Every structure is written in structure tokens, then in C-alpha cells.
Amino acid sequence: ALSFDSNSYDAQTGLGVLFERIGRTDQAETAYRRAVKLAPSRGSLRNNLGQFLCRHERYPDASKEFALALEDPFYQTPAVAAANAGSCARLSGDFAESERFLRIAIERDPESKEVFMPMAAVLLERNQALKARAYIQRYEDSGLPESEEFLVLAIRIEEKLKDLENAQAYKQKLIQQFPKSDAAKAAALIQQSESTE
């Protein structure tokens, strides 16, 4: 593709993905950066570079790329870039920044169901368990599947709120739906010890 059009940012992005998958990190970054250089205002390319940088724990650089992605008025899925930015900031330990970006994602796309669980996790980290519960409930109402990660997070929130009945209900779901997981085994052991006291 590049032999036909050396200015193809799509081809450069494809190379970036390929190089990253086969472990050629330096070449992947070069390709992602070339794509951005060819179309610097294109939000999707900034988002791709931001994700790459985040996967390699270069959080401040990733945050800048996500912010630039959001400046593209023609970017069709800005909520995706905002959600990626929020997840990346959470990985870096910057929960305030994570919440800020996740709120932008929800503002840009109120139906962005995939943001509910990360938002709940961030709010829990920020000691706002009641608000976190609201996002857990929104996630449940959205019809998305209850993953092991979701159930563990719901348990943590309910325990923080000292609502042991709800925490117990989530533990039962965890044990039933993911019986072989370490979290379910731990929950089962706790239940056994509580029933023998």
C-alpha cells in the first residue's frame, strides 16, 4: 500500500499495529507517529498513538495524544478517545484525571455503556462509594454481561458502603458464575468461615 501511496496514514497505522503485535515496539511507534505526522488533526490517529503510549506506560505522553484527539471536530467517536484517556489515567494512578476524561466520554456519548464500570472503579478509588454504586446500577441496567471484574468491583463498593446484604448477593453471583476464579474461591472461603462462627 505504501508503494502506491507513501502518504497513506491508514497503511502507516496498519504497520504500527503489525509491528506492535510482533514485538517490534520501536518500529511500531515510528509507524504510529508517521501516521500522525501525515494527518496531525485526525482524532483517530491521535487516539491510536495514545493507546500505544499508554500500553507502554508512557502516561503523560498518552494523555496529550488523547487530548489532541478530542480537539478534532470531525472525529466520529470522541467518546472512545475520552474513555481510553480515562482508563489510561486510571492506570497511571491519576484518579481525578481519569474521572475528568470519563465524564467527557459520557457527555460526548450518554449511551456509552462501557464507561460505567471504569467510572465506578475510579469513584471508589476517590472514596465516593455511593456515586460508584450508581454507576454499577447503570451498568446492570444496560444489559452488559456481568464479568468477574464487575462482580468483584460491586462487592468492594457494597462492602465500602457497609451493605453486607448486597455484598453477599454479589458474592453468590460470583461463586455461581465464575466458580473456578480466585475471587470466587476466596468469597466461598469467607462464606464458609462466617457460617461456622
PDB file of C-alpha atoms in Angstrom:
ATOM      1  CA  ALA A   1       0.000   0.000   0.000  1.00  0.00           C
ATOM      2  CA  LEU A   2       2.837   2.386   0.822  1.00  0.00           C
ATOM      3  CA  SER A   3       4.464   1.701  -2.532  1.00  0.00           C
ATOM      4  CA  PHE A   4       1.275   3.012  -4.155  1.00  0.00           C
ATOM      5  CA  ASP A   5       0.806   5.890  -1.718  1.00  0.00           C
ATOM      6  CA  SER A   6       3.657   6.783   0.607  1.00  0.00           C
ATOM      7  CA  ASN A   7       1.343   9.303   2.323  1.00  0.00           C
ATOM      8  CA  SER A   8      -1.227   6.716   3.418  1.00  0.00           C
ATOM      9  CA  TYR A   9      -1.822   7.177   7.145  1.00  0.00           C
ATOM     10  CA  ASP A  10      -4.016   4.060   7.088  1.00  0.00           C
ATOM     11  CA  ALA A  11      -1.083   1.983   5.852  1.00  0.00           C
ATOM     12  CA  GLN A  12       1.204   3.504   8.487  1.00  0.00           C
ATOM     13  CA  THR A  13      -1.368   2.682  11.165  1.00  0.00           C
ATOM     14  CA  GLY A  14      -1.593  -0.880   9.872  1.00  0.00           C
ATOM     15  CA  LEU A  15       2.182  -1.161  10.088  1.00  0.00           C
ATOM     16  CA  GLY A  16       2.054   0.177  13.637  1.00  0.00           C
ATOM     17  CA  VAL A  17      -0.442  -2.481  14.669  1.00  0.00           C
ATOM     18  CA  LEU A  18       1.552  -5.230  12.943  1.00  0.00           C
ATOM     19  CA  PHE A  19       4.908  -4.176  14.426  1.00  0.00           C
ATOM     20  CA  GLU A  20       3.391  -3.915  17.881  1.00  0.00           C
ATOM     21  CA  ARG A  21       1.863  -7.386  17.658  1.00  0.00           C
ATOM     22  CA  ILE A  22       5.176  -8.979  16.721  1.00  0.00           C
ATOM     23  CA  GLY A  23       7.030  -7.116  19.464  1.00  0.00           C
ATOM     24  CA  ARG A  24       8.873  -4.523  17.382  1.00  0.00           C
ATOM     25  CA  THR A  25       7.982  -1.641  19.672  1.00  0.00           C
ATOM     26  CA  ASP A  26      10.332   0.978  18.216  1.00  0.00           C
ATOM     27  CA  GLN A  27       9.140   0.327  14.671  1.00  0.00           C
ATOM     28  CA  ALA A  28       5.522   0.372  15.850  1.00  0.00           C
ATOM     29  CA  GLU A  29       5.962   3.766  17.464  1.00  0.00           C
ATOM     30  CA  THR A  30       7.664   5.108  14.340  1.00  0.00           C
ATOM     31  CA  ALA A  31       4.739   3.948  12.194  1.00  0.00           C
ATOM     32  CA  TYR A  32       2.095   5.395  14.546  1.00  0.00           C
ATOM     33  CA  ARG A  33       3.987   8.710  14.652  1.00  0.00           C
ATOM     34  CA  ARG A  34       4.322   8.788  10.849  1.00  0.00           C
ATOM     35  CA  ALA A  35       0.556   8.314  10.562  1.00  0.00           C
ATOM     36  CA  VAL A  36       0.005  11.257  12.927  1.00  0.00           C
ATOM     37  CA  LYS A  37       2.527  13.370  11.018  1.00  0.00           C
ATOM     38  CA  LEU A  38       0.629  12.714   7.774  1.00  0.00           C
ATOM     39  CA  ALA A  39      -2.701  13.835   9.287  1.00  0.00           C
ATOM     40  CA  PRO A  40      -1.951  15.650  12.566  1.00  0.00           C
ATOM     41  CA  SER A  41      -5.506  16.834  13.225  1.00  0.00           C
ATOM     42  CA  ARG A  42      -7.126  13.423  12.724  1.00  0.00           C
ATOM     43  CA  GLY A  43      -8.503  12.293  16.088  1.00  0.00           C
ATOM     44  CA  SER A  44      -8.483   8.567  15.381  1.00  0.00           C
ATOM     45  CA  LEU A  45      -4.737   8.615  14.669  1.00  0.00           C
ATOM     46  CA  ARG A  46      -4.038  10.561  17.876  1.00  0.00           C
ATOM     47  CA  ASN A  47      -6.167   8.040  19.760  1.00  0.00           C
ATOM     48  CA  ASN A  48      -4.194   5.125  18.259  1.00  0.00           C
ATOM     49  CA  LEU A  49      -0.890   6.716  19.265  1.00  0.00           C
ATOM     50  CA  GLY A  50      -2.280   7.490  22.724  1.00  0.00           C
ATOM     51  CA  GLN A  51      -3.316   3.874  23.224  1.00  0.00           C
ATOM     52  CA  PHE A  52       0.107   2.667  22.116  1.00  0.00           C
ATOM     53  CA  LEU A  53       1.853   5.041  24.537  1.00  0.00           C
ATOM     54  CA  CYS A  54      -0.470   4.014  27.354  1.00  0.00           C
ATOM     55  CA  ARG A  55       0.192   0.308  26.762  1.00  0.00           C
ATOM     56  CA  HIS A  56       3.878   1.137  27.197  1.00  0.00           C
ATOM     57  CA  GLU A  57       3.245   3.103  30.406  1.00  0.00           C
ATOM     58  CA  ARG A  58       4.127   6.477  28.924  1.00  0.00           C
ATOM     59  CA  TYR A  59       1.135   8.060  30.571  1.00  0.00           C
ATOM     60  CA  PRO A  60       1.819  11.817  30.250  1.00  0.00           C
ATOM     61  CA  ASP A  61       2.567  11.462  26.518  1.00  0.00           C
ATOM     62  CA  ALA A  62      -0.537   9.313  26.072  1.00  0.00           C
ATOM     63  CA  SER A  63      -2.708  11.886  27.835  1.00  0.00           C
ATOM     64  CA  LYS A  64      -1.502  14.618  25.457  1.00  0.00           C
ATOM     65  CA  GLU A  65      -2.394  12.496  22.433  1.00  0.00           C
ATOM     66  CA  PHE A  66      -5.870  11.722  23.777  1.00  0.00           C
ATOM     67  CA  ALA A  67      -6.462  15.436  24.450  1.00  0.00           C
ATOM     68  CA  LEU A  68      -5.400  16.248  20.872  1.00  0.00           C
ATOM     69  CA  ALA A  69      -7.746  13.539  19.579  1.00  0.00           C
ATOM     70  CA  LEU A  70     -10.640  15.277  21.322  1.00  0.00           C
ATOM     71  CA  GLU A  71      -9.828  18.539  19.536  1.00  0.00           C
ATOM     72  CA  ASP A  72     -10.774  17.042  16.153  1.00  0.00           C
ATOM     73  CA  PRO A  73     -14.292  18.388  15.421  1.00  0.00           C
ATOM     74  CA  PHE A  74     -14.783  15.712  12.737  1.00  0.00           C
ATOM     75  CA  TYR A  75     -13.792  12.752  14.924  1.00  0.00           C
ATOM     76  CA  GLN A  76     -16.792  10.434  14.780  1.00  0.00           C
ATOM     77  CA  THR A  77     -16.171   8.592  18.059  1.00  0.00           C
ATOM     78  CA  PRO A  78     -14.689  11.103  20.515  1.00  0.00           C
ATOM     79  CA  ALA A  79     -16.225   9.223  23.435  1.00  0.00           C
ATOM     80  CA  VAL A  80     -13.891   6.324  22.627  1.00  0.00           C
ATOM     81  CA  ALA A  81     -10.804   8.537  22.900  1.00  0.00           C
ATOM     82  CA  ALA A  82     -12.116  10.085  26.122  1.00  0.00           C
ATOM     83  CA  ALA A  83     -12.811   6.640  27.600  1.00  0.00           C
ATOM     84  CA  ASN A  84      -9.340   5.453  26.582  1.00  0.00           C
ATOM     85  CA  ALA A  85      -7.851   8.556  28.185  1.00  0.00           C
ATOM     86  CA  GLY A  86      -9.812   7.875  31.366  1.00  0.00           C
ATOM     87  CA  SER A  87      -8.678   4.260  31.514  1.00  0.00           C
ATOM     88  CA  CYS A  88      -5.084   5.283  30.886  1.00  0.00           C
ATOM     89  CA  ALA A  89      -5.157   7.946  33.605  1.00  0.00           C
ATOM     90  CA  ARG A  90      -6.560   5.336  35.984  1.00  0.00           C
ATOM     91  CA  LEU A  91      -3.655   3.009  35.199  1.00  0.00           C
ATOM     92  CA  SER A  92      -1.253   5.836  35.972  1.00  0.00           C
ATOM     93  CA  GLY A  93      -2.917   6.374  39.358  1.00  0.00           C
ATOM     94  CA  ASP A  94      -4.319   9.798  38.469  1.00  0.00           C
ATOM     95  CA  PHE A  95      -7.911   9.165  39.509  1.00  0.00           C
ATOM     96  CA  ALA A  96      -9.013  12.806  39.274  1.00  0.00           C
ATOM     97  CA  GLU A  97      -7.845  12.982  35.654  1.00  0.00           C
ATOM     98  CA  SER A  98      -9.424   9.617  34.974  1.00  0.00           C
ATOM     99  CA  GLU A  99     -12.772  10.809  36.273  1.00  0.00           C
ATOM    100  CA  ARG A 100     -12.497  14.006  34.213  1.00  0.00           C
ATOM    101  CA  PHE A 101     -11.922  12.101  30.962  1.00  0.00           C
ATOM    102  CA  LEU A 102     -14.615   9.515  31.741  1.00  0.00           C
ATOM    103  CA  ARG A 103     -17.114  12.328  32.343  1.00  0.00           C
ATOM    104  CA  ILE A 104     -16.159  13.771  28.944  1.00  0.00           C
ATOM    105  CA  ALA A 105     -16.832  10.337  27.415  1.00  0.00           C
ATOM    106  CA  ILE A 106     -20.292  10.250  28.991  1.00  0.00           C
ATOM    107  CA  GLU A 107     -21.012  13.840  27.885  1.00  0.00           C
ATOM    108  CA  ARG A 108     -19.995  13.027  24.302  1.00  0.00           C
ATOM    109  CA  ASP A 109     -21.998   9.793  24.274  1.00  0.00           C
ATOM    110  CA  PRO A 110     -24.523   9.331  27.113  1.00  0.00           C
ATOM    111  CA  GLU A 111     -25.199   5.802  25.844  1.00  0.00           C
ATOM    112  CA  SER A 112     -21.533   4.824  26.255  1.00  0.00           C
ATOM    113  CA  LYS A 113     -22.234   1.811  28.484  1.00  0.00           C
ATOM    114  CA  GLU A 114     -18.611   0.679  28.532  1.00  0.00           C
ATOM    115  CA  VAL A 115     -17.703   3.732  30.628  1.00  0.00           C
ATOM    116  CA  PHE A 116     -19.955   2.853  33.565  1.00  0.00           C
ATOM    117  CA  MET A 117     -17.697   0.235  35.141  1.00  0.00           C
ATOM    118  CA  PRO A 118     -14.438   2.226  34.830  1.00  0.00           C
ATOM    119  CA  MET A 119     -16.258   5.239  36.291  1.00  0.00           C
ATOM    120  CA  ALA A 120     -17.481   3.142  39.228  1.00  0.00           C
ATOM    121  CA  ALA A 121     -13.923   1.926  39.866  1.00  0.00           C
ATOM    122  CA  VAL A 122     -12.496   5.447  39.765  1.00  0.00           C
ATOM    123  CA  LEU A 123     -15.172   6.826  42.075  1.00  0.00           C
ATOM    124  CA  LEU A 124     -14.495   4.015  44.536  1.00  0.00           C
ATOM    125  CA  GLU A 125     -10.783   4.900  44.469  1.00  0.00           C
ATOM    126  CA  ARG A 126     -11.776   8.507  45.183  1.00  0.00           C
ATOM    127  CA  ASN A 127     -13.829   7.391  48.240  1.00  0.00           C
ATOM    128  CA  GLN A 128     -17.155   8.152  46.572  1.00  0.00           C
ATOM    129  CA  ALA A 129     -18.730   4.731  47.043  1.00  0.00           C
ATOM    130  CA  LEU A 130     -22.337   5.925  46.799  1.00  0.00           C
ATOM    131  CA  LYS A 131     -21.701   7.527  43.399  1.00  0.00           C
ATOM    132  CA  ALA A 132     -19.779   4.393  42.393  1.00  0.00           C
ATOM    133  CA  ARG A 133     -22.832   2.297  43.254  1.00  0.00           C
ATOM    134  CA  ALA A 134     -24.949   4.450  40.924  1.00  0.00           C
ATOM    135  CA  TYR A 135     -22.646   3.578  38.011  1.00  0.00           C
ATOM    136  CA  ILE A 136     -22.719  -0.115  38.952  1.00  0.00           C
ATOM    137  CA  GLN A 137     -26.512   0.079  38.810  1.00  0.00           C
ATOM    138  CA  ARG A 138     -26.372   1.840  35.435  1.00  0.00           C
ATOM    139  CA  TYR A 139     -24.071  -0.926  34.187  1.00  0.00           C
ATOM    140  CA  GLU A 140     -26.513  -3.589  35.402  1.00  0.00           C
ATOM    141  CA  ASP A 141     -29.439  -1.783  33.757  1.00  0.00           C
ATOM    142  CA  SER A 142     -27.523  -1.505  30.465  1.00  0.00           C
ATOM    143  CA  GLY A 143     -27.756  -5.222  29.742  1.00  0.00           C
ATOM    144  CA  LEU A 144     -23.992  -5.707  29.505  1.00  0.00           C
ATOM    145  CA  PRO A 145     -22.769  -9.055  30.868  1.00  0.00           C
ATOM    146  CA  GLU A 146     -21.674  -9.311  34.477  1.00  0.00           C
ATOM    147  CA  SER A 147     -17.999 -10.212  34.278  1.00  0.00           C
ATOM    148  CA  GLU A 148     -15.855 -11.413  37.147  1.00  0.00           C
ATOM    149  CA  GLU A 149     -14.260  -7.951  37.265  1.00  0.00           C
ATOM    150  CA  PHE A 150     -17.694  -6.339  37.515  1.00  0.00           C
ATOM    151  CA  LEU A 151     -18.814  -8.577  40.378  1.00  0.00           C
ATOM    152  CA  VAL A 152     -15.594  -8.063  42.350  1.00  0.00           C
ATOM    153  CA  LEU A 153     -15.951  -4.303  41.939  1.00  0.00           C
ATOM    154  CA  ALA A 154     -19.614  -4.445  43.023  1.00  0.00           C
ATOM    155  CA  ILE A 155     -18.624  -6.427  46.134  1.00  0.00           C
ATOM    156  CA  ARG A 156     -15.936  -3.877  47.024  1.00  0.00           C
ATOM    157  CA  ILE A 157     -18.401  -0.996  46.638  1.00  0.00           C
ATOM    158  CA  GLU A 158     -21.084  -2.647  48.760  1.00  0.00           C
ATOM    159  CA  GLU A 159     -18.562  -3.550  51.450  1.00  0.00           C
ATOM    160  CA  LYS A 160     -17.328   0.053  51.484  1.00  0.00           C
ATOM    161  CA  LEU A 161     -20.942   1.168  51.955  1.00  0.00           C
ATOM    162  CA  LYS A 162     -21.297  -1.465  54.707  1.00  0.00           C
ATOM    163  CA  ASP A 163     -24.253  -3.011  52.860  1.00  0.00           C
ATOM    164  CA  LEU A 164     -23.417  -6.612  53.690  1.00  0.00           C
ATOM    165  CA  GLU A 165     -26.658  -7.972  52.226  1.00  0.00           C
ATOM    166  CA  ASN A 166     -25.926  -6.580  48.758  1.00  0.00           C
ATOM    167  CA  ALA A 167     -22.259  -7.593  49.042  1.00  0.00           C
ATOM    168  CA  GLN A 168     -23.400 -11.129  49.863  1.00  0.00           C
ATOM    169  CA  ALA A 169     -25.716 -11.205  46.845  1.00  0.00           C
ATOM    170  CA  TYR A 170     -22.850 -10.214  44.541  1.00  0.00           C
ATOM    171  CA  LYS A 171     -20.599 -12.826  46.168  1.00  0.00           C
ATOM    172  CA  GLN A 172     -23.221 -15.502  45.445  1.00  0.00           C
ATOM    173  CA  LYS A 173     -23.325 -14.433  41.797  1.00  0.00           C
ATOM    174  CA  LEU A 174     -19.529 -14.513  41.647  1.00  0.00           C
ATOM    175  CA  ILE A 175     -19.389 -18.036  43.097  1.00  0.00           C
ATOM    176  CA  GLN A 176     -22.163 -19.280  40.775  1.00  0.00           C
ATOM    177  CA  GLN A 177     -20.983 -17.637  37.556  1.00  0.00           C
ATOM    178  CA  PHE A 178     -17.187 -17.920  37.995  1.00  0.00           C
ATOM    179  CA  PRO A 179     -16.664 -20.856  40.388  1.00  0.00           C
ATOM    180  CA  LYS A 180     -13.066 -21.518  39.286  1.00  0.00           C
ATOM    181  CA  SER A 181     -11.865 -17.925  39.665  1.00  0.00           C
ATOM    182  CA  ASP A 182      -9.566 -16.995  42.538  1.00  0.00           C
ATOM    183  CA  ALA A 183     -12.015 -14.278  43.633  1.00  0.00           C
ATOM    184  CA  ALA A 184     -14.904 -16.776  43.799  1.00  0.00           C
ATOM    185  CA  LYS A 185     -12.799 -19.264  45.758  1.00  0.00           C
ATOM    186  CA  ALA A 186     -11.858 -16.522  48.229  1.00  0.00           C
ATOM    187  CA  ALA A 187     -15.505 -15.453  48.568  1.00  0.00           C
ATOM    188  CA  ALA A 188     -16.565 -19.065  49.164  1.00  0.00           C
ATOM    189  CA  LEU A 189     -13.916 -19.493  51.867  1.00  0.00           C
ATOM    190  CA  ILE A 190     -15.089 -16.318  53.611  1.00  0.00           C
ATOM    191  CA  GLN A 191     -18.693 -17.534  53.471  1.00  0.00           C
ATOM    192  CA  GLN A 192     -17.699 -20.901  54.942  1.00  0.00           C
ATOM    193  CA  SER A 193     -15.781 -19.295  57.799  1.00  0.00           C
ATOM    194  CA  GLU A 194     -18.685 -16.929  58.535  1.00  0.00           C
ATOM    195  CA  SER A 195     -21.197 -19.796  58.607  1.00  0.00           C
ATOM    196  CA  THR A 196     -19.098 -21.747  61.153  1.00  0.00           C
ATOM    197  CA  GLU A 197     -18.714 -18.822  63.564  1.00  0.00           C
TER     198      GLU A 197
END
